[in-house]
Backbone as a printed PyTorch tensor [residue, N CA C, xyz], in Angstrom:
tensor([[[  0.8200,  -1.1920,   0.0000],
         [  0.0000,   0.0000,   0.0000],
         [  0.8660,   1.2590,   0.0000]],

        [[  1.9930,   1.2230,   0.6730],
         [  2.8740,   2.3890,   0.7190],
         [  3.3440,   2.7760,  -0.6770]],

        [[  3.6190,   1.7700,  -1.4930],
         [  4.0660,   2.0210,  -2.8650],
         [  3.0030,   2.8000,  -3.6260]],

        [[  1.7510,   2.4130,  -3.4560],
         [  0.6570,   3.0860,  -4.1480],
         [  0.5180,   4.5320,  -3.6590]],

        [[  0.6590,   4.7510,  -2.3710],
         [  0.5780,   6.1090,  -1.8260],
         [  1.7200,   6.9650,  -2.3600]],

        [[  2.8940,   6.3870,  -2.4420],
         [  4.0530,   7.1070,  -2.9720],
         [  3.8200,   7.4800,  -4.4370]],

        [[  3.2330,   6.5480,  -5.1950],
         [  2.9060,   6.8200,  -6.5960],
         [  1.9190,   7.9720,  -6.7100]],

        [[  0.8960,   7.9940,  -5.8690],
         [ -0.1050,   9.0580,  -5.9260],
         [  0.5300,  10.4280,  -5.6710]],

        [[  1.4840,  10.4820,  -4.7720],
         [  2.1950,  11.7360,  -4.5000],
         [  3.0220,  12.1410,  -5.7170]],

        [[  3.7080,  11.1830,  -6.3180],
         [  4.4980,  11.4770,  -7.5140],
         [  3.6040,  11.9740,  -8.6540]],

        [[  2.4730,  11.3190,  -8.8280],
         [  1.5450,  11.7140,  -9.9020],
         [  1.0450,  13.1390,  -9.6800]],

        [[  0.7430,  13.4920,  -8.4360],
         [  0.2980,  14.8520,  -8.1280],
         [  1.3760,  15.8760,  -8.4660]],

        [[  2.6300,  15.5450,  -8.1630],
         [  3.7290,  16.4530,  -8.4710],
         [  3.8970,  16.6320,  -9.9800]],

        [[  3.8080,  15.5390, -10.7160],
         [  3.9240,  15.6050, -12.1780],
         [  2.7860,  16.4540, -12.7340]],

        [[  1.5630,  16.1800, -12.2880],
         [  0.4020,  16.9310, -12.7600],
         [  0.5060,  18.4130, -12.4180]],

        [[  1.0880,  18.7230, -11.2680],
         [  1.2700,  20.1180, -10.8620],
         [  2.0520,  20.8870, -11.9300]],

        [[  3.1550,  20.3060, -12.3930],
         [  3.9710,  20.9870, -13.4010],
         [  3.2680,  21.0310, -14.7600]],

        [[  2.6670,  19.9310, -15.1630],
         [  1.9750,  19.8760, -16.4540],
         [  0.8290,  20.8860, -16.4800]],

        [[  0.0610,  20.9680, -15.4080],
         [ -1.0760,  21.8850, -15.3310],
         [ -0.6450,  23.3550, -15.4010]],

        [[  0.5820,  23.6290, -15.0400],
         [  1.0900,  25.0050, -15.0690],
         [  1.8520,  25.3340, -16.3540]],

        [[  1.7580,  24.4420, -17.3280],
         [  2.3300,  24.7180, -18.6330],
         [  3.7540,  24.2400, -18.8420]],

        [[  4.2980,  23.4980, -17.8970],
         [  5.6340,  22.9440, -18.0670],
         [  5.5780,  21.7910, -19.0630]],

        [[  6.6750,  21.5780, -19.7550],
         [  6.8040,  20.4580, -20.6910],
         [  7.9960,  19.6100, -20.2620]],

        [[  7.9220,  18.3310, -20.5430],
         [  9.0420,  17.4400, -20.2400],
         [ 10.1330,  17.7220, -21.2570]],

        [[ 11.3200,  18.0440, -20.7510],
         [ 12.4420,  18.3980, -21.6160],
         [ 13.4870,  17.2900, -21.6820]],

        [[ 13.5930,  16.5120, -20.6230],
         [ 14.5930,  15.4550, -20.6000],
         [ 14.3460,  14.5060, -19.4490]],

        [[ 14.8830,  13.3010, -19.5950],
         [ 14.7360,  12.2770, -18.5640],
         [ 16.0700,  11.5770, -18.3970]],

        [[ 16.4880,  11.4230, -17.1510],
         [ 17.6910,  10.6730, -16.8260],
         [ 17.2760,   9.5610, -15.8780]],

        [[ 17.5770,   8.3360, -16.2440],
         [ 17.2110,   7.2010, -15.3980],
         [ 18.4610,   6.5300, -14.8620]],

        [[ 18.3690,   6.0830, -13.6110],
         [ 19.4370,   5.3040, -13.0050],
         [ 18.8160,   4.3370, -12.0020]],

        [[ 19.6370,   3.7100, -11.2010],
         [ 19.1170,   2.6990, -10.2700],
         [ 18.2400,   3.2860,  -9.1660]],

        [[ 18.3140,   4.5830,  -8.9340],
         [ 17.4910,   5.1830,  -7.8850],
         [ 16.1950,   5.7800,  -8.4260]],

        [[ 15.9360,   5.6250,  -9.7240],
         [ 14.6980,   6.1310, -10.2940],
         [ 14.9360,   6.9350, -11.5420]],

        [[ 14.0050,   7.8300, -11.8130],
         [ 14.0910,   8.6880, -12.9910],
         [ 14.0410,  10.1430, -12.5440]],

        [[ 14.8160,  10.9650, -13.2140],
         [ 14.8170,  12.3970, -12.9670],
         [ 14.2320,  13.0700, -14.2020]],

        [[ 13.0910,  13.7390, -14.0150],
         [ 12.4150,  14.4030, -15.1260],
         [ 12.7600,  15.8810, -15.0690]],

        [[ 13.2200,  16.4120, -16.1970],
         [ 13.4810,  17.8430, -16.2860],
         [ 12.2900,  18.4840, -16.9910]],

        [[ 11.6590,  19.4190, -16.3030],
         [ 10.5440,  20.1760, -16.8560],
         [ 11.0430,  21.5760, -17.1950]],

        [[ 10.5370,  22.1340, -18.2910],
         [ 10.8400,  23.5230, -18.6130],
         [  9.5340,  24.2580, -18.9040]],

        [[  9.5770,  25.5540, -18.6290],
         [  8.4300,  26.4080, -18.9010],
         [  8.9570,  27.7370, -19.4220]],

        [[  8.4520,  28.1450, -20.5680],
         [  8.8650,  29.4200, -21.1540],
         [  7.7440,  30.4250, -20.9670]],

        [[  8.0720,  31.5310, -20.2940],
         [  7.1170,  32.6070, -20.1050],
         [  7.0250,  33.3780, -21.4160]],

        [[  5.8410,  33.4300, -21.9940],
         [  5.6630,  34.0620, -23.2980],
         [  5.8750,  35.5730, -23.2470]],

        [[  5.6040,  36.1990, -22.1250],
         [  5.7470,  37.6490, -22.0240],
         [  7.2020,  38.0710, -21.8800]],

        [[  7.9260,  37.3790, -21.0200],
         [  9.3030,  37.8000, -20.7230],
         [ 10.3560,  36.9230, -21.3870]],

        [[  9.9580,  35.8480, -22.0350],
         [ 10.8710,  34.8680, -22.6290],
         [ 11.7890,  34.2140, -21.5960]],

        [[ 11.4180,  34.3190, -20.3360],
         [ 12.1820,  33.6800, -19.2590],
         [ 11.8600,  32.1880, -19.2300]],

        [[ 12.8890,  31.3720, -19.0540],
         [ 12.7120,  29.9220, -19.0080],
         [ 12.9440,  29.4350, -17.5840]],

        [[ 11.9610,  28.6890, -17.0750],
         [ 12.0700,  28.0760, -15.7490],
         [ 12.3370,  26.6000, -15.9290]],

        [[ 13.2000,  26.0560, -15.0790],
         [ 13.5200,  24.6280, -15.1420],
         [ 13.3250,  24.0220, -13.7610]],

        [[ 12.6710,  22.8680, -13.7230],
         [ 12.4510,  22.1190, -12.4870],
         [ 12.8160,  20.6650, -12.7330]],

        [[ 13.3360,  20.0160, -11.7130],
         [ 13.6810,  18.5940, -11.8190],
         [ 12.9280,  17.8340, -10.7330]],

        [[ 12.3080,  16.7380, -11.1360],
         [ 11.5140,  15.9180, -10.2350],
         [ 12.0580,  14.4980, -10.2370]],

        [[ 12.2300,  13.9250,  -9.0460],
         [ 12.7400,  12.5620,  -8.9010],
         [ 11.5530,  11.6080,  -8.7440]],

        [[ 11.4520,  10.6510,  -9.6670],
         [ 10.3800,   9.6560,  -9.6410],
         [ 10.9950,   8.3020,  -9.2990]],

        [[ 10.4530,   7.6510,  -8.2660],
         [ 11.0320,   6.4030,  -7.7960],
         [ 10.1740,   5.1680,  -8.0670]],

        [[  8.8800,   5.3380,  -8.2540],
         [  8.0190,   4.1650,  -8.4180],
         [  7.8880,   3.7650,  -9.8870]],

        [[  7.6390,   2.4880, -10.0990],
         [  7.4300,   1.9820, -11.4600],
         [  6.1700,   2.6070, -12.0700]],

        [[  5.1240,   2.7360, -11.2680],
         [  3.8890,   3.3450, -11.7790],
         [  4.1080,   4.8120, -12.1360]],

        [[  4.9170,   5.5010, -11.3700],
         [  5.2480,   6.8890, -11.6800],
         [  5.9860,   6.9970, -13.0060]],

        [[  6.8870,   6.0640, -13.2440],
         [  7.6200,   6.0420, -14.5140],
         [  6.6790,   5.7690, -15.6850]],

        [[  5.7450,   4.8450, -15.5000],
         [  4.7660,   4.5670, -16.5540],
         [  3.8980,   5.7970, -16.8140]],

        [[  3.5310,   6.4900, -15.7480],
         [  2.6630,   7.6560, -15.8780],
         [  3.3410,   8.7670, -16.6800]],

        [[  4.5880,   9.1060, -16.3250],
         [  5.2260,  10.1880, -17.0730],
         [  5.5850,   9.7450, -18.4880]],

        [[  5.8080,   8.4530, -18.7010],
         [  6.0650,   7.9630, -20.0570],
         [  4.8480,   8.1810, -20.9490]],

        [[  3.6680,   7.9060, -20.4120],
         [  2.4380,   8.1250, -21.1790],
         [  2.2590,   9.6140, -21.4830]],

        [[  2.5590,  10.4710, -20.5140],
         [  2.4550,  11.9160, -20.7440],
         [  3.4660,  12.3820, -21.7810]],

        [[  4.6630,  11.8130, -21.7410],
         [  5.6960,  12.1770, -22.7140],
         [  5.2660,  11.7790, -24.1240]],

        [[  4.7080,  10.5930, -24.2770],
         [  4.2140,  10.1670, -25.5910],
         [  3.1150,  11.1060, -26.0820]],

        [[  2.2110,  11.4760, -25.2040],
         [  1.1380,  12.4060, -25.5630],
         [  1.7240,  13.7490, -25.9730]],

        [[  2.7080,  14.2150, -25.2390],
         [  3.3710,  15.4850, -25.5510],
         [  4.0400,  15.4220, -26.9120]],

        [[  4.7100,  14.3270, -27.2000],
         [  5.3990,  14.1680, -28.4740],
         [  4.4030,  14.1010, -29.6340]],

        [[  3.2720,  13.4870, -29.4360],
         [  2.2590,  13.3890, -30.4830],
         [  1.6290,  14.7400, -30.7830]],

        [[  1.5220,  15.5950, -29.7690],
         [  0.9170,  16.9080, -29.9830],
         [  1.8540,  17.8580, -30.7310]],

        [[  3.1490,  17.5630, -30.7400],
         [  4.1270,  18.3950, -31.4300],
         [  4.1270,  18.0870, -32.9190]],

        [[  3.9500,  16.8240, -33.2630],
         [  4.0220,  16.4280, -34.6780],
         [  2.7330,  16.6460, -35.4060]]])
């Protein structure tokens, strides 16, 4: 059950960035999980914000993978 609760927290964090207009810019995976780099470009000031989120659960990795595929499909 703890794993599922941890996943729900990770999903909320991912959704927080996506809902605010951030896009997935890069992913680094290692034995401790995945590090997602989010970027957001402010259209008014052209300022770029970067955030990095550490995802440790398998379900969290599947979740951001699905979002990344959706993001890639919307670009093409």
